Amino acid sequence: MPLESRLWGKAAGLGEDARGADRTHPLICHLLDAAAVAEVVWDELLTVHQRSTVAEALQVSDGQARSLAAFWAGLHDIGKISVPFQLHRNGPKHGGKLLTQPLSAEPGYAFGAGAVQDRQSHEAAAHWWLVGIFEKIGYPSSKRRPQSQLGHAVAQLLGGHGGRFHPVVHNKDSRCPAARHPGLGMGSWEEQRRLHFDEVRRVVGVRSVPQGRMTPGAAVVLTGLVTLSDWLASIEEEIRTRLRDETWAGTPDDLDSYWQIARSAAPRLLQRTDLLGTGFAQPPEPPRCAGKPGLGTSMARQMPDLVAEHGPGMVVVTAPSSEDRTEAALCAAAVLGHAAGARGLYYALPTGSAADSHMAQVHAFAEQALTGPWRSLLLHSSSRLKPAEAAEQWAHANATGGVSPEPGEEWAPTANSWLNSHHRALLAALGTGTVDELLQAVMPVKFNVMRLFALSSKVVVVDEAHARNAWGHELMLRFLEWAAALRVPVVLAATAADKSVDAMLAAYRHGAGGDREPVKQPRRTPGWLFVDAQSGGGHLPQGPTDAACAGTLSVEVVDGTPYGEIEAALAPIVAAGSGRAAVYRATPAAAIRTFHQLTKDFPTLNVTLIHEQMRNKDRWQRLAACRGAFAPDGAVSGPSVLVTTSMLEHIRGLHFDLVLSGPAPLAALLARAVQSVGDRSRLVVLRADNASELDDAALVRRTDLLLGTGRTVSLPEELPLVLDEVYANEFADGLEWATAREVQQLDNQRTVRGNRAGGTARWLAVPGPGELDGNLGLLSRDHTGMEPELLSSVLGEDVVQVVCLYEHGRPGNKVYLLEDGVPERRLERGPKGRPVPGQLVPYLIPVPKRFVEDMEGDANNAWRGMAALKNVLRLNLEKGEDGRWVHTGPKYRFCMSEHGLVIDELP
């Protein structure tokens, strides 16, 4: 029986032929396309460690592993030889009839009614069918559980190229899969699957039969290779250049000829990704200066020898939050990246605003540390819609700060870049974003293993490693297990070494093959520790490091009305005609009110407002301006104050003479306080102000009791001691009875919440690499009751992205503008009247979900039908009688102005 070239693999976006029939790309051609791309991905994109991981697991040579990877990539869509796929009602047509309809009339392609009703996906069909065929050609098998067999592991891996792995197929089902899934078809359907299998194997040139087993690391690398190869082989405009004419029969000679075409096209496909050629340069030799080294110098001197002796691993940097600590973390990343042969860096931070503020420093590092071309993306909740366009908008907003690229030097991909997609974005050589992008790699979400694959060739830096809730902490531990198993170099930057950082060290050590014993590090600050990924062993530097800048933090707690105390604290600055201050308020609404009051009461005071409920572009522009105005040598003149919210506590490079804040946990207060500069930094805590709803009440109360009316802290040596004190189990001892009881009640509530959250996170997280036992389906397991809302809660993303549109025109002829009074900024529409998602990125506003839970927004069907916009709430604004632009919902009124979005509860 000859190979059937009418079986199609790709049709969407390929246009029509001269007869008006939909063009199709034969399935065998698409399979060979993917195999050809896989060869280039193996040669040009995988690191040496990734390739060796696969070869060692399969117990074959590097060349044989390369051929097997290409062969398996060429089988990924073999499940498309099935009745439901080939005869799907939305398949390619001519004159309203399916092009493959004649097949069903041929005797060998007959099928029963159950075949059409079979809802098995083509990915799952590939998994089910390949298990048996791999066993027949000699892949290792036994009477043990299927997941322990290499053939099943490869079949399950290929069945997961759509983003989710499918459950184990047991032996009784793999012997005759069509009995359980009639959609696979018998007769000619089965013969064609075997013919396609044999021809892919012959053309690719695979002769060896591996005798090894599928390790978790090899599974991640091969899943990434197969999925990436499929994505690239599916680029429609490239497929159109390789379409065969109607006379093409798919004979062996035809296939050999097409294989050469596919191979010649593959390098061009990979060039489209902007992924090739990036690496880490040899770190420069550290200066040999006299005296005791500081943190950065100590690391630069000792780390290269540690890494050379033990291989890459994890570095923990403990120091107060500052640009110097960030620089030390990046220097560690440069040493680890060069030693590991890494292809890029992902810099993770607690919030999107912190990621925005760090991009400039991360880019400056990349210009020195990375070799070859590199592309950068901004990755957090409000940039996820279009990461490349977010990076471009950020660059535009920061142009006055000298961050924009030189002419002809483009570090950010263009808006139409292949990387400009949520699932692909982590592949970019340089990413600056939030920690949740890492945590989703160990949650059962779609394409979670692609995230692990993308990170497996990078260095990962986690800044403010302790700044997450109990759920996030448990997920971070699981991520670090996987990172160690994949030999991913990791740098953790934390204010001080505490129990949470000890647990992270232990998780990495366990993933590297060490025991589960806690890894306790010295509590000194600043300091650093290295754990190698080969054995999980810990290595301390030879000598202690000195503080780069010792000083004293003066904390004063005041009891008056919040605004009265703010006025009193700022009055000396205004009277002196110079000085810079930061005022932290609990909510955007409180920040806006304080901004208006200060502007009114102090006409000579320069007042700047930044909060999270501003449009992306406004927030970026103001952050860029603040980095210039409030830098140590900033250009601001006269008395100046920045009014903000907790979004700014992780921002680097801002320096103030005075910081004022409402109640907050001690770690948050210290993060804000370090922005105060000088030998005697000043922090004023407004006890009567409201605490944020997101802050833990127990920690806020403990902090209040610890500080009393004020406290002086020597920096940095007392920093870890103060943090240990506020978390101490015996904290309530010695307090008067009523206060001790209050603290204990709040502690109990925090413990219950933490246990519940930690338990949920452990239940939700995917198994660790040592717990898979060969079953990749556990990485995609569905839990009863696991809704998107639960995933959002675990990630801490209790926000919804909102876009406000200004309504102009008369009924029946309305237009919607993205900016008031700017007609050229009207909402653009693409094909089929759908909005263009990328245009919305600069105008997105994160809003707490509780304010919009009962709202559907003003989106039309075209908007709601787009996957990219399903989580973006559209609010059409109307001009009220008072001249303000508002939208009134069931419970809240939304008012948009130049100062951001204000949300008022309706009476």
PDB file of N, CA, C and O in Angstrom, residues 160-192:
ATOM      1  N   GLY A 160       2.133  14.924  24.592  1.00  0.00           N
ATOM      2  CA  GLY A 160       2.024  16.160  25.358  1.00  0.00           C
ATOM      3  C   GLY A 160       2.469  17.398  24.620  1.00  0.00           C
ATOM      4  O   GLY A 160       2.593  18.464  25.231  1.00  0.00           O
ATOM      5  N   HIS A 161       2.691  17.291  23.295  1.00  0.00           N
ATOM      6  CA  HIS A 161       3.209  18.474  22.585  1.00  0.00           C
ATOM      7  C   HIS A 161       2.181  19.596  22.483  1.00  0.00           C
ATOM      8  O   HIS A 161       2.523  20.724  22.130  1.00  0.00           O
ATOM      9  N   GLY A 162       0.926  19.301  22.803  1.00  0.00           N
ATOM     10  CA  GLY A 162      -0.098  20.350  22.812  1.00  0.00           C
ATOM     11  C   GLY A 162      -0.191  21.089  24.125  1.00  0.00           C
ATOM     12  O   GLY A 162      -1.075  21.933  24.289  1.00  0.00           O
ATOM     13  N   GLY A 163       0.708  20.796  25.060  1.00  0.00           N
ATOM     14  CA  GLY A 163       0.738  21.539  26.314  1.00  0.00           C
ATOM     15  C   GLY A 163       0.356  20.736  27.527  1.00  0.00           C
ATOM     16  O   GLY A 163       0.610  21.162  28.661  1.00  0.00           O
ATOM     17  N   ARG A 164      -0.273  19.562  27.327  1.00  0.00           N
ATOM     18  CA  ARG A 164      -0.672  18.721  28.460  1.00  0.00           C
ATOM     19  C   ARG A 164      -0.366  17.266  28.148  1.00  0.00           C
ATOM     20  O   ARG A 164      -0.662  16.790  27.046  1.00  0.00           O
ATOM     21  N   PHE A 165       0.197  16.560  29.119  1.00  0.00           N
ATOM     22  CA  PHE A 165       0.418  15.135  28.979  1.00  0.00           C
ATOM     23  C   PHE A 165      -0.863  14.380  29.331  1.00  0.00           C
ATOM     24  O   PHE A 165      -1.692  14.857  30.108  1.00  0.00           O
ATOM     25  N   HIS A 166      -0.996  13.194  28.755  1.00  0.00           N
ATOM     26  CA  HIS A 166      -2.190  12.384  28.970  1.00  0.00           C
ATOM     27  C   HIS A 166      -1.879  11.226  29.910  1.00  0.00           C
ATOM     28  O   HIS A 166      -0.725  10.829  30.065  1.00  0.00           O
ATOM     29  N   PRO A 167      -2.901  10.662  30.550  1.00  0.00           N
ATOM     30  CA  PRO A 167      -2.664   9.595  31.533  1.00  0.00           C
ATOM     31  C   PRO A 167      -2.005   8.370  30.907  1.00  0.00           C
ATOM     32  O   PRO A 167      -1.984   8.183  29.690  1.00  0.00           O
ATOM     33  N   VAL A 168      -1.488   7.518  31.782  1.00  0.00           N
ATOM     34  CA  VAL A 168      -0.793   6.299  31.362  1.00  0.00           C
ATOM     35  C   VAL A 168      -1.724   5.406  30.545  1.00  0.00           C
ATOM     36  O   VAL A 168      -2.908   5.265  30.846  1.00  0.00           O
ATOM     37  N   VAL A 169      -1.188   4.822  29.474  1.00  0.00           N
ATOM     38  CA  VAL A 169      -1.907   3.825  28.673  1.00  0.00           C
ATOM     39  C   VAL A 169      -1.405   2.445  29.106  1.00  0.00           C
ATOM     40  O   VAL A 169      -0.215   2.148  28.979  1.00  0.00           O
ATOM     41  N   HIS A 170      -2.300   1.638  29.615  1.00  0.00           N
ATOM     42  CA  HIS A 170      -1.895   0.332  30.128  1.00  0.00           C
ATOM     43  C   HIS A 170      -1.761  -0.673  28.988  1.00  0.00           C
ATOM     44  O   HIS A 170      -2.274  -0.490  27.881  1.00  0.00           O
ATOM     45  N   ASN A 171      -1.066  -1.768  29.293  1.00  0.00           N
ATOM     46  CA  ASN A 171      -0.710  -2.737  28.256  1.00  0.00           C
ATOM     47  C   ASN A 171      -1.920  -3.274  27.508  1.00  0.00           C
ATOM     48  O   ASN A 171      -1.879  -3.441  26.288  1.00  0.00           O
ATOM     49  N   LYS A 172      -2.996  -3.550  28.207  1.00  0.00           N
ATOM     50  CA  LYS A 172      -4.172  -4.117  27.534  1.00  0.00           C
ATOM     51  C   LYS A 172      -4.769  -3.148  26.518  1.00  0.00           C
ATOM     52  O   LYS A 172      -5.390  -3.577  25.537  1.00  0.00           O
ATOM     53  N   ASP A 173      -4.586  -1.855  26.716  1.00  0.00           N
ATOM     54  CA  ASP A 173      -5.090  -0.863  25.768  1.00  0.00           C
ATOM     55  C   ASP A 173      -4.109  -0.608  24.641  1.00  0.00           C
ATOM     56  O   ASP A 173      -4.513  -0.349  23.494  1.00  0.00           O
ATOM     57  N   SER A 174      -2.813  -0.680  24.926  1.00  0.00           N
ATOM     58  CA  SER A 174      -1.831  -0.383  23.892  1.00  0.00           C
ATOM     59  C   SER A 174      -1.761  -1.493  22.843  1.00  0.00           C
ATOM     60  O   SER A 174      -1.309  -1.255  21.725  1.00  0.00           O
ATOM     61  N   ARG A 175      -2.210  -2.706  23.198  1.00  0.00           N
ATOM     62  CA  ARG A 175      -2.172  -3.800  22.213  1.00  0.00           C
ATOM     63  C   ARG A 175      -3.176  -3.575  21.097  1.00  0.00           C
ATOM     64  O   ARG A 175      -2.937  -3.957  19.958  1.00  0.00           O
ATOM     65  N   CYS A 176      -4.313  -2.960  21.412  1.00  0.00           N
ATOM     66  CA  CYS A 176      -5.323  -2.657  20.383  1.00  0.00           C
ATOM     67  C   CYS A 176      -6.024  -1.363  20.765  1.00  0.00           C
ATOM     68  O   CYS A 176      -7.156  -1.365  21.264  1.00  0.00           O
ATOM     69  N   PRO A 177      -5.356  -0.227  20.549  1.00  0.00           N
ATOM     70  CA  PRO A 177      -5.918   1.057  20.999  1.00  0.00           C
ATOM     71  C   PRO A 177      -7.240   1.408  20.334  1.00  0.00           C
ATOM     72  O   PRO A 177      -8.064   2.109  20.923  1.00  0.00           O
ATOM     73  N   ALA A 178      -7.464   0.918  19.096  1.00  0.00           N
ATOM     74  CA  ALA A 178      -8.710   1.250  18.404  1.00  0.00           C
ATOM     75  C   ALA A 178      -9.925   0.624  19.062  1.00  0.00           C
ATOM     76  O   ALA A 178     -11.054   1.069  18.825  1.00  0.00           O
ATOM     77  N   ALA A 179      -9.719  -0.398  19.891  1.00  0.00           N
ATOM     78  CA  ALA A 179     -10.854  -1.010  20.579  1.00  0.00           C
ATOM     79  C   ALA A 179     -11.457  -0.044  21.586  1.00  0.00           C
ATOM     80  O   ALA A 179     -12.680  -0.030  21.787  1.00  0.00           O
ATOM     81  N   ARG A 180     -10.590   0.769  22.225  1.00  0.00           N
ATOM     82  CA  ARG A 180     -11.078   1.759  23.179  1.00  0.00           C
ATOM     83  C   ARG A 180     -11.398   3.079  22.503  1.00  0.00           C
ATOM     84  O   ARG A 180     -12.283   3.808  22.934  1.00  0.00           O
ATOM     85  N   HIS A 181     -10.668   3.380  21.443  1.00  0.00           N
ATOM     86  CA  HIS A 181     -10.871   4.637  20.721  1.00  0.00           C
ATOM     87  C   HIS A 181     -11.067   4.341  19.240  1.00  0.00           C
ATOM     88  O   HIS A 181     -10.109   4.364  18.448  1.00  0.00           O
ATOM     89  N   PRO A 182     -12.312   4.067  18.839  1.00  0.00           N
ATOM     90  CA  PRO A 182     -12.573   3.698  17.442  1.00  0.00           C
ATOM     91  C   PRO A 182     -12.217   4.783  16.447  1.00  0.00           C
ATOM     92  O   PRO A 182     -12.083   4.517  15.255  1.00  0.00           O
ATOM     93  N   GLY A 183     -12.046   6.009  16.914  1.00  0.00           N
ATOM     94  CA  GLY A 183     -11.667   7.084  16.005  1.00  0.00           C
ATOM     95  C   GLY A 183     -10.319   6.857  15.357  1.00  0.00           C
ATOM     96  O   GLY A 183     -10.032   7.439  14.298  1.00  0.00           O
ATOM     97  N   LEU A 184      -9.477   6.035  15.961  1.00  0.00           N
ATOM     98  CA  LEU A 184      -8.183   5.725  15.350  1.00  0.00           C
ATOM     99  C   LEU A 184      -8.361   5.001  14.021  1.00  0.00           C
ATOM    100  O   LEU A 184      -7.539   5.159  13.110  1.00  0.00           O
ATOM    101  N   GLY A 185      -9.437   4.229  13.919  1.00  0.00           N
ATOM    102  CA  GLY A 185      -9.706   3.531  12.665  1.00  0.00           C
ATOM    103  C   GLY A 185      -8.849   2.291  12.503  1.00  0.00           C
ATOM    104  O   GLY A 185      -7.751   2.189  13.045  1.00  0.00           O
ATOM    105  N   MET A 186      -9.379   1.353  11.751  1.00  0.00           N
ATOM    106  CA  MET A 186      -8.665   0.113  11.454  1.00  0.00           C
ATOM    107  C   MET A 186      -8.356   0.068   9.957  1.00  0.00           C
ATOM    108  O   MET A 186      -8.540   1.038   9.245  1.00  0.00           O
ATOM    109  N   GLY A 187      -7.918  -1.032   9.459  1.00  0.00           N
ATOM    110  CA  GLY A 187      -7.669  -1.193   8.029  1.00  0.00           C
ATOM    111  C   GLY A 187      -6.635  -0.222   7.516  1.00  0.00           C
ATOM    112  O   GLY A 187      -5.502  -0.156   8.004  1.00  0.00           O
ATOM    113  N   SER A 188      -7.018   0.563   6.513  1.00  0.00           N
ATOM    114  CA  SER A 188      -6.074   1.492   5.885  1.00  0.00           C
ATOM    115  C   SER A 188      -5.615   2.582   6.847  1.00  0.00           C
ATOM    116  O   SER A 188      -4.492   3.104   6.708  1.00  0.00           O
ATOM    117  N   TRP A 189      -6.456   2.940   7.802  1.00  0.00           N
ATOM    118  CA  TRP A 189      -6.031   3.932   8.792  1.00  0.00           C
ATOM    119  C   TRP A 189      -4.797   3.422   9.543  1.00  0.00           C
ATOM    120  O   TRP A 189      -3.815   4.139   9.718  1.00  0.00           O
ATOM    121  N   GLU A 190      -4.881   2.167   9.988  1.00  0.00           N
ATOM    122  CA  GLU A 190      -3.760   1.575  10.717  1.00  0.00           C
ATOM    123  C   GLU A 190      -2.549   1.422   9.804  1.00  0.00           C
ATOM    124  O   GLU A 190      -1.405   1.695  10.208  1.00  0.00           O
ATOM    125  N   GLU A 191      -2.759   0.998   8.553  1.00  0.00           N
ATOM    126  CA  GLU A 191      -1.645   0.823   7.626  1.00  0.00           C
ATOM    127  C   GLU A 191      -0.946   2.153   7.349  1.00  0.00           C
ATOM    128  O   GLU A 191       0.279   2.211   7.229  1.00  0.00           O
ATOM    129  N   GLN A 192      -1.719   3.218   7.230  1.00  0.00           N
ATOM    130  CA  GLN A 192      -1.123   4.519   6.950  1.00  0.00           C
ATOM    131  C   GLN A 192      -0.316   5.035   8.139  1.00  0.00           C
ATOM    132  O   GLN A 192       0.743   5.647   7.964  1.00  0.00           O
TER     133      GLN A 192
END
